[in-house]
Short mmCIF file of C-alpha atoms in Angstrom, two decimals:
data_model
loop_
_atom_site.label_atom_id
_atom_site.label_comp_id
_atom_site.label_asym_id
_atom_site.label_seq_id
_atom_site.Cartn_x
_atom_site.Cartn_y
_atom_site.Cartn_z
CA UNK A 1 38.83 -41.64 -40.44
CA UNK A 2 37.05 -44.97 -41.58
CA UNK A 3 40.09 -47.32 -43.25
CA UNK A 4 38.65 -47.19 -46.79
CA UNK A 5 36.59 -44.77 -47.48
CA UNK A 6 34.11 -44.83 -50.86
CA UNK A 7 34.92 -41.59 -52.53
CA UNK A 8 33.57 -40.21 -55.44
CA UNK A 9 35.64 -38.10 -57.83
CA UNK A 10 33.55 -35.47 -60.01
CA UNK A 11 35.36 -33.72 -62.67
CA UNK A 12 34.88 -32.56 -65.91
CA UNK A 13 32.10 -30.00 -65.89
CA UNK A 14 30.78 -27.82 -68.52
CA UNK A 15 33.13 -24.41 -67.53
CA UNK A 16 35.99 -23.82 -69.70
CA UNK A 17 38.55 -25.27 -67.51
CA UNK A 18 37.37 -28.92 -68.51
CA UNK A 19 40.14 -30.30 -69.76
CA UNK A 20 42.28 -28.70 -66.90
CA UNK A 21 39.81 -30.55 -64.66
CA UNK A 22 40.09 -33.69 -65.84
CA UNK A 23 43.62 -33.85 -65.55
CA UNK A 24 43.62 -32.70 -62.39
CA UNK A 25 41.62 -35.42 -61.06
CA UNK A 26 44.00 -37.95 -62.37
CA UNK A 27 46.68 -36.82 -60.29
CA UNK A 28 43.52 -37.17 -57.28
CA UNK A 29 42.49 -40.14 -58.23
CA UNK A 30 45.74 -42.00 -57.93
CA UNK A 31 46.97 -40.65 -54.58
CA UNK A 32 43.68 -41.74 -53.16
CA UNK A 33 43.37 -45.19 -54.14
CA UNK A 34 47.70 -44.92 -53.39
CA UNK A 35 46.51 -44.53 -49.91
CA UNK A 36 43.56 -47.73 -50.19
CA UNK A 37 40.43 -45.79 -50.59
CA UNK A 38 37.54 -47.12 -52.97
CA UNK A 39 37.27 -44.70 -56.03
CA UNK A 40 34.63 -44.18 -57.87
CA UNK A 41 35.20 -41.74 -61.08
CA UNK A 42 32.10 -39.70 -62.06
CA UNK A 43 32.73 -37.26 -65.05
CA UNK A 44 30.64 -34.29 -66.00
CA UNK A 45 30.06 -33.85 -68.98
CA UNK A 46 30.10 -30.30 -70.81
CA UNK A 47 25.99 -29.86 -71.04
CA UNK A 48 26.06 -31.62 -66.82
CA UNK A 49 25.28 -34.49 -67.59
CA UNK A 50 26.91 -37.48 -64.96
CA UNK A 51 28.93 -40.73 -66.60
CA UNK A 52 30.35 -43.30 -64.55
CA UNK A 53 33.91 -43.78 -65.60
CA UNK A 54 33.80 -47.69 -66.01
CA UNK A 55 36.12 -49.87 -63.74
CA UNK A 56 38.80 -51.14 -66.11
CA UNK A 57 38.73 -47.73 -67.62
CA UNK A 58 39.67 -46.20 -64.20
CA UNK A 59 41.74 -49.27 -63.73
CA UNK A 60 44.09 -48.47 -66.34
CA UNK A 61 45.19 -45.43 -65.59
CA UNK A 62 45.44 -45.53 -61.79
CA UNK A 63 48.00 -48.32 -63.19
CA UNK A 64 49.94 -46.34 -65.69
CA UNK A 65 52.20 -45.02 -63.76
CA UNK A 66 53.48 -48.39 -61.91
CA UNK A 67 53.50 -50.32 -65.35
CA UNK A 68 55.14 -47.21 -67.25
CA UNK A 69 53.27 -47.01 -70.28
CA UNK A 70 52.12 -44.01 -71.91
CA UNK A 71 48.92 -42.93 -71.68
CA UNK A 72 47.00 -39.37 -72.24
CA UNK A 73 47.44 -37.57 -69.01
CA UNK A 74 43.93 -37.05 -67.91
CA UNK A 75 40.83 -38.97 -66.86
CA UNK A 76 37.94 -39.43 -69.47
CA UNK A 77 34.20 -38.28 -69.31
CA UNK A 78 33.02 -41.87 -70.79
CA UNK A 79 30.91 -44.41 -69.35
CA UNK A 80 26.79 -44.31 -68.36
CA UNK A 81 25.02 -42.26 -67.86
CA UNK A 82 23.97 -42.35 -63.90
CA UNK A 83 22.83 -39.63 -60.87
CA UNK A 84 23.48 -38.41 -57.72
CA UNK A 85 20.90 -39.15 -54.77
CA UNK A 86 20.72 -40.14 -51.37
CA UNK A 87 21.69 -43.09 -50.23
CA UNK A 88 20.43 -45.65 -47.67
CA UNK A 89 22.31 -44.91 -45.06
CA UNK A 90 22.67 -41.71 -43.92
CA UNK A 91 24.98 -39.48 -44.61
CA UNK A 92 25.93 -41.43 -48.16
CA UNK A 93 25.32 -40.70 -51.92
CA UNK A 94 24.24 -43.54 -54.15
CA UNK A 95 25.44 -43.95 -57.72
CA UNK A 96 21.93 -44.86 -59.93
CA UNK A 97 21.68 -45.40 -63.46
CA UNK A 98 20.18 -42.55 -64.90
CA UNK A 99 17.20 -44.79 -66.59
CA UNK A 100 16.53 -46.94 -63.58
CA UNK A 101 17.38 -45.19 -60.98
CA UNK A 102 16.12 -48.44 -58.42
CA UNK A 103 20.00 -50.02 -60.31
CA UNK A 104 22.37 -48.49 -57.77
CA UNK A 105 26.23 -49.06 -58.69
CA UNK A 106 27.61 -47.38 -55.44
CA UNK A 107 27.01 -45.70 -52.61
CA UNK A 108 29.78 -43.04 -51.75
CA UNK A 109 31.06 -41.98 -48.20
CA UNK A 110 32.43 -38.42 -49.95
CA UNK A 111 32.70 -36.72 -52.77
CA UNK A 112 35.80 -34.76 -53.72
CA UNK A 113 35.23 -32.27 -56.58
CA UNK A 114 37.48 -31.78 -59.24
CA UNK A 115 35.57 -29.02 -60.90
CA UNK A 116 37.46 -25.56 -61.08
CA UNK A 117 35.59 -23.05 -62.83
CA UNK A 118 32.09 -22.08 -62.91
CA UNK A 119 29.47 -24.58 -61.70
CA UNK A 120 31.94 -26.67 -60.05
CA UNK A 121 34.35 -24.02 -57.89
CA UNK A 122 32.00 -21.42 -57.24
CA UNK A 123 29.28 -22.92 -54.92
CA UNK A 124 27.23 -25.02 -56.96
CA UNK A 125 28.18 -28.01 -56.73
CA UNK A 126 28.62 -27.82 -53.37
CA UNK A 127 25.07 -26.46 -52.76
CA UNK A 128 23.90 -29.77 -54.82
CA UNK A 129 25.98 -31.90 -52.35
CA UNK A 130 24.48 -30.22 -49.40
CA UNK A 131 21.31 -30.92 -50.73
CA UNK A 132 22.19 -35.04 -50.51
CA UNK A 133 23.62 -34.95 -47.41
CA UNK A 134 27.05 -36.08 -48.12
CA UNK A 135 30.52 -34.83 -47.04
CA UNK A 136 32.55 -33.23 -49.50
CA UNK A 137 36.34 -32.32 -49.51
CA UNK A 138 36.74 -28.17 -50.02
CA UNK A 139 35.44 -25.37 -49.67
CA UNK A 140 31.80 -24.84 -48.60
CA UNK A 141 28.61 -22.93 -50.62
CA UNK A 142 29.35 -18.89 -49.61
CA UNK A 143 33.28 -19.34 -49.49
CA UNK A 144 33.45 -21.38 -53.02
CA UNK A 145 31.14 -17.98 -54.22
CA UNK A 146 33.30 -15.27 -53.09
CA UNK A 147 36.66 -16.79 -53.91
CA UNK A 148 35.55 -17.60 -57.85
CA UNK A 149 34.20 -13.97 -57.75
CA UNK A 150 36.54 -11.68 -58.01
CA UNK A 151 35.04 -8.36 -56.80
CA UNK A 152 33.54 -10.58 -53.42
CA UNK A 153 37.04 -11.67 -52.90
CA UNK A 154 38.58 -8.43 -52.84
CA UNK A 155 35.81 -6.63 -50.76
CA UNK A 156 35.88 -9.82 -48.21
CA UNK A 157 39.84 -9.55 -48.30
CA UNK A 158 39.24 -5.21 -47.44
CA UNK A 159 37.19 -5.95 -44.70
CA UNK A 160 39.79 -7.98 -42.70
CA UNK A 161 42.27 -5.48 -43.88
CA UNK A 162 44.20 -7.72 -45.96
CA UNK A 163 46.14 -5.83 -48.60
CA UNK A 164 44.89 -6.73 -52.50
CA UNK A 165 45.68 -4.54 -55.61
CA UNK A 166 43.83 -1.31 -56.70
CA UNK A 167 40.80 -2.45 -58.71
CA UNK A 168 37.35 -1.06 -59.89
CA UNK A 169 34.73 -2.90 -61.65
CA UNK A 170 31.26 -2.52 -63.19
CA UNK A 171 29.30 -4.76 -65.26
CA UNK A 172 28.16 -5.42 -69.35
CA UNK A 173 25.22 -2.44 -69.16
CA UNK A 174 27.49 -0.28 -67.52
CA UNK A 175 30.29 -1.04 -69.66
CA UNK A 176 27.89 -0.34 -72.68
CA UNK A 177 25.84 3.14 -71.47
CA UNK A 178 29.63 4.52 -70.70
CA UNK A 179 29.64 7.25 -73.04
CA UNK A 180 33.72 6.90 -72.91
CA UNK A 181 34.26 3.64 -71.43
CA UNK A 182 37.46 4.15 -70.49
CA UNK A 183 36.96 6.60 -68.16
CA UNK A 184 35.60 4.06 -65.84
CA UNK A 185 39.22 2.89 -65.34
CA UNK A 186 40.34 6.42 -64.44
CA UNK A 187 42.75 6.92 -61.41
CA UNK A 188 44.41 3.58 -62.30
CA UNK A 189 48.10 3.49 -63.38
CA UNK A 190 49.14 0.67 -66.32
CA UNK A 191 49.40 -1.75 -66.93
CA UNK A 192 46.13 -2.62 -66.33
CA UNK A 193 45.13 -6.57 -66.05
CA UNK A 194 41.50 -7.00 -67.16
CA UNK A 195 39.62 -10.07 -65.87
CA UNK A 196 36.24 -11.78 -65.72
CA UNK A 197 34.70 -11.87 -61.84
CA UNK A 198 33.72 -15.16 -62.54
CA UNK A 199 36.68 -17.54 -63.83
CA UNK A 200 40.10 -19.01 -62.85
CA UNK A 201 43.19 -21.13 -65.10
CA UNK A 202 43.89 -17.09 -66.49
CA UNK A 203 41.31 -17.75 -68.91
CA UNK A 204 39.85 -14.36 -70.40
CA UNK A 205 42.31 -12.70 -68.83
CA UNK A 206 44.21 -9.51 -70.64
CA UNK A 207 47.51 -7.22 -69.95
CA UNK A 208 46.92 -3.54 -71.00
CA UNK A 209 49.85 -1.69 -71.50
CA UNK A 210 50.23 2.27 -72.34
CA UNK A 211 48.68 2.03 -75.78
CA UNK A 212 46.53 -1.29 -76.26
CA UNK A 213 43.47 -1.58 -76.75
CA UNK A 214 41.76 -1.44 -73.24
CA UNK A 215 38.25 -2.16 -75.62
CA UNK A 216 39.77 -5.24 -77.04
CA UNK A 217 40.25 -6.63 -73.32
CA UNK A 218 37.27 -5.90 -72.08
CA UNK A 219 35.29 -7.52 -74.55
CA UNK A 220 37.08 -10.71 -74.28
CA UNK A 221 36.57 -10.48 -70.46
CA UNK A 222 32.33 -10.39 -71.42
CA UNK A 223 32.74 -13.71 -73.05
CA UNK A 224 33.08 -15.57 -70.35
CA UNK A 225 31.10 -13.34 -67.49
CA UNK A 226 28.90 -10.07 -67.31
CA UNK A 227 30.99 -8.63 -64.46
CA UNK A 228 34.49 -7.36 -65.17
CA UNK A 229 37.16 -5.87 -62.75
CA UNK A 230 39.91 -3.99 -64.13
CA UNK A 231 43.33 -3.96 -61.36
CA UNK A 232 46.68 -1.84 -61.34
CA UNK A 233 49.23 -3.74 -62.20
CA UNK A 234 52.45 -4.35 -60.02
CA UNK A 235 55.71 -5.07 -61.60
CA UNK A 236 57.42 -7.56 -58.70
CA UNK A 237 57.26 -11.34 -58.00
CA UNK A 238 53.95 -13.83 -58.42
CA UNK A 239 54.43 -15.44 -55.15
CA UNK A 240 51.95 -18.75 -54.48
CA UNK A 241 51.33 -20.56 -50.74
CA UNK A 242 49.29 -23.16 -50.03
CA UNK A 243 46.36 -23.23 -47.20
CA UNK A 244 45.52 -27.33 -46.04
CA UNK A 245 43.09 -27.16 -42.77
CA UNK A 246 39.88 -26.54 -41.24
CA UNK A 247 39.66 -24.53 -37.32
CA UNK A 248 43.39 -24.20 -37.07
CA UNK A 249 44.36 -23.77 -40.85
CA UNK A 250 48.11 -23.87 -42.12
CA UNK A 251 49.85 -22.56 -44.65
CA UNK A 252 52.75 -24.35 -46.86
CA UNK A 253 56.44 -23.60 -47.74
CA UNK A 254 55.84 -20.32 -50.84
CA UNK A 255 56.72 -20.93 -54.51
CA UNK A 256 57.36 -18.49 -57.13
CA UNK A 257 56.25 -18.47 -60.80
CA UNK A 258 58.62 -17.12 -63.50
CA UNK A 259 57.17 -16.13 -66.48
CA UNK A 260 58.02 -14.73 -69.76
CA UNK A 261 55.80 -11.91 -71.03
CA UNK A 262 54.97 -10.71 -67.93
CA UNK A 263 52.44 -12.84 -66.41
CA UNK A 264 51.10 -16.68 -65.85
CA UNK A 265 49.12 -16.56 -68.93
CA UNK A 266 46.83 -19.70 -69.77
CA UNK A 267 49.19 -21.07 -72.59
CA UNK A 268 52.22 -21.43 -69.90
CA UNK A 269 50.30 -22.56 -67.40
CA UNK A 270 49.26 -25.58 -69.36
CA UNK A 271 51.45 -25.17 -72.84
CA UNK A 272 54.43 -23.91 -72.07
CA UNK A 273 57.77 -26.29 -72.30
CA UNK A 274 59.53 -25.21 -68.96
CA UNK A 275 58.49 -25.92 -65.84
CA UNK A 276 58.15 -22.06 -64.54
CA UNK A 277 57.93 -22.40 -60.61
CA UNK A 278 60.63 -22.52 -58.22
CA UNK A 279 60.15 -24.34 -54.49
CA UNK A 280 61.02 -23.04 -52.53
CA UNK A 281 60.54 -19.45 -53.41
CA UNK A 282 64.10 -17.34 -52.43
CA UNK A 283 63.22 -14.85 -50.33
CA UNK A 284 64.05 -13.11 -47.57
CA UNK A 285 62.74 -15.19 -43.97
CA UNK A 286 60.38 -12.20 -42.71
CA UNK A 287 58.83 -12.26 -46.32
CA UNK A 288 58.16 -16.04 -46.54
CA UNK A 289 56.66 -15.75 -42.45
CA UNK A 290 54.43 -12.85 -43.93
CA UNK A 291 53.03 -14.52 -46.87
CA UNK A 292 51.88 -17.36 -44.84
CA UNK A 293 50.68 -15.12 -42.29
CA UNK A 294 48.28 -13.58 -44.69
CA UNK A 295 47.62 -16.91 -46.54
CA UNK A 296 45.53 -17.78 -43.63
CA UNK A 297 44.09 -14.49 -42.59
CA UNK A 298 42.81 -14.70 -46.51
CA UNK A 299 42.07 -18.06 -46.24
CA UNK A 300 39.21 -17.71 -43.20
CA UNK A 301 38.13 -14.07 -44.59
CA UNK A 302 35.92 -15.84 -47.29
CA UNK A 303 35.39 -19.12 -44.37
CA UNK A 304 37.72 -20.67 -46.37
CA UNK A 305 38.01 -24.82 -45.25
CA UNK A 306 40.18 -27.99 -46.44
CA UNK A 307 42.84 -25.86 -49.12
CA UNK A 308 43.48 -23.26 -51.47
CA UNK A 309 45.95 -21.72 -52.98
CA UNK A 310 46.64 -17.77 -52.30
CA UNK A 311 48.30 -16.03 -55.01
CA UNK A 312 50.76 -13.23 -54.13
CA UNK A 313 52.68 -10.30 -56.12
CA UNK A 314 55.50 -8.72 -54.09
CA UNK A 315 57.17 -5.84 -55.09
CA UNK A 316 60.75 -5.96 -54.24
CA UNK A 317 60.81 -2.44 -54.10
CA UNK A 318 58.40 -0.85 -51.87
CA UNK A 319 58.34 -4.57 -50.04
CA UNK A 320 54.25 -4.16 -50.11
CA UNK A 321 52.71 -7.71 -50.60
CA UNK A 322 49.67 -8.31 -51.96
CA UNK A 323 46.89 -10.87 -52.38
CA UNK A 324 45.99 -11.43 -56.01
CA UNK A 325 43.59 -14.09 -55.35
CA UNK A 326 42.48 -17.24 -53.72
CA UNK A 327 41.94 -20.36 -55.74
CA UNK A 328 39.60 -22.68 -53.95
CA UNK A 329 40.17 -25.59 -56.30
CA UNK A 330 43.26 -24.99 -57.13
CA UNK A 331 45.23 -27.50 -59.79
CA UNK A 332 45.87 -30.93 -59.10
CA UNK A 333 48.06 -32.31 -60.95
CA UNK A 334 51.13 -33.86 -60.11
CA UNK A 335 53.10 -30.26 -61.27
CA UNK A 336 50.75 -28.02 -60.39
CA UNK A 337 52.02 -25.37 -57.38
CA UNK A 338 49.88 -26.80 -54.84
CA UNK A 339 51.05 -30.30 -54.22
CA UNK A 340 54.64 -29.11 -54.84
CA UNK A 341 54.82 -26.70 -52.06
CA UNK A 342 52.98 -28.76 -49.71
CA UNK A 343 55.71 -31.15 -50.57
CA UNK A 344 58.62 -29.32 -49.70
CA UNK A 345 56.60 -28.34 -46.26
CA UNK A 346 56.65 -32.44 -45.99
CA UNK A 347 53.39 -33.51 -47.08
CA UNK A 348 52.88 -35.25 -50.29
CA UNK A 349 50.30 -35.67 -52.22
CA UNK A 350 48.86 -39.08 -50.91
CA UNK A 351 48.94 -37.27 -47.76
CA UNK A 352 47.49 -33.94 -48.89
CA UNK A 353 44.58 -35.88 -50.56
CA UNK A 354 43.98 -38.24 -46.75
CA UNK A 355 44.31 -34.71 -45.10
CA UNK A 356 41.25 -32.98 -47.43
CA UNK A 357 38.97 -35.84 -46.94
CA UNK A 358 39.44 -35.89 -43.65
CA UNK A 359 38.32 -32.81 -42.72
CA UNK A 360 35.16 -33.87 -45.23
CA UNK A 361 34.44 -35.95 -42.68
CA UNK A 362 34.95 -33.24 -39.33
CA UNK A 363 32.87 -30.27 -41.07
CA UNK A 364 29.94 -33.07 -41.87
CA UNK A 365 30.10 -34.43 -38.60
CA UNK A 366 29.93 -30.93 -36.20
CA UNK A 367 26.91 -29.63 -37.80
CA UNK A 368 23.76 -29.68 -36.56
CA UNK A 369 21.21 -33.04 -36.61
CA UNK A 370 18.78 -30.47 -38.26
CA UNK A 371 21.24 -29.44 -41.45
CA UNK A 372 19.88 -32.29 -43.49
CA UNK A 373 16.66 -33.32 -43.52
CA UNK A 374 15.81 -36.72 -43.69
CA UNK A 375 18.60 -37.99 -41.77
CA UNK A 376 21.97 -36.84 -39.25
CA UNK A 377 24.81 -34.93 -40.41
#
């Protein structure tokens, strides 16, 4: 990797995870700057516009750790409207003024998308970056789309023999047309978890126990997607493992999430008073190794590249392990599980992001010269 890399950090976005993305982006930007890279912060508005965060504002946020001053714990989406286009050199992207495309503010060597949820984690922005011919961090179009779509993800995992919880899925027209909608989940034991197929950060998810309103839970999920997944609940421990790498991905230490109320919902993830994460998780050695092995298998099953966090449910009574889901762009604040499990494995946060940038160049350099029109890959 080049000594000093010009890195565009994309954050914000139109999804319901906008604020989470802004918090993750601050951690990533600080770590990249610590490694000596030039960071250009590009905020995506809720309507899809791109804003170039002014350098003095970015510097203020990056300097708060050393200075010890209190400041907002996320990068703001503010600044001049800009657009992305191909750079003058092959494999770069230019950041140009939206109202004067000839005015180039920066040329970037690589883009680090820190966009959680739809439009950023589902292959959409990856497709844009592919069309611009620029290296970018993380999973490609297909793996991002499969990882974001819980139904497609479960199909991919089951095809490769990776254990998942029993589930059913249906679209909104099927639900509306059913004489007795509850018959669509016959065969699943409660409690049930009702989820939008394509959403993250536990948004739109409901736990439905005996006597609870399944219809209300499904309607809540439909607020976020027109396809809904209903999973059979597993009474067990919530465990998480990080994957990092390309052709030969590696698995991290295993962490555990211990929560009140039966599951790790949005409120506890981002507004809870206590840290529910235990790293490393107290587990028998053979269970830890099984989780690490299944994490790599799951990552490979969706065609992953760069990073993912793999979430498990562990039934201690039966010894069964189930992959609950993969997150191809996990939370990246200093308090998030992904950095924590890698720190426990001896890889500090700045080194993690540095490796991810190197992996972006590795993938880009391995592509055939015809992969991007107008230049070599």
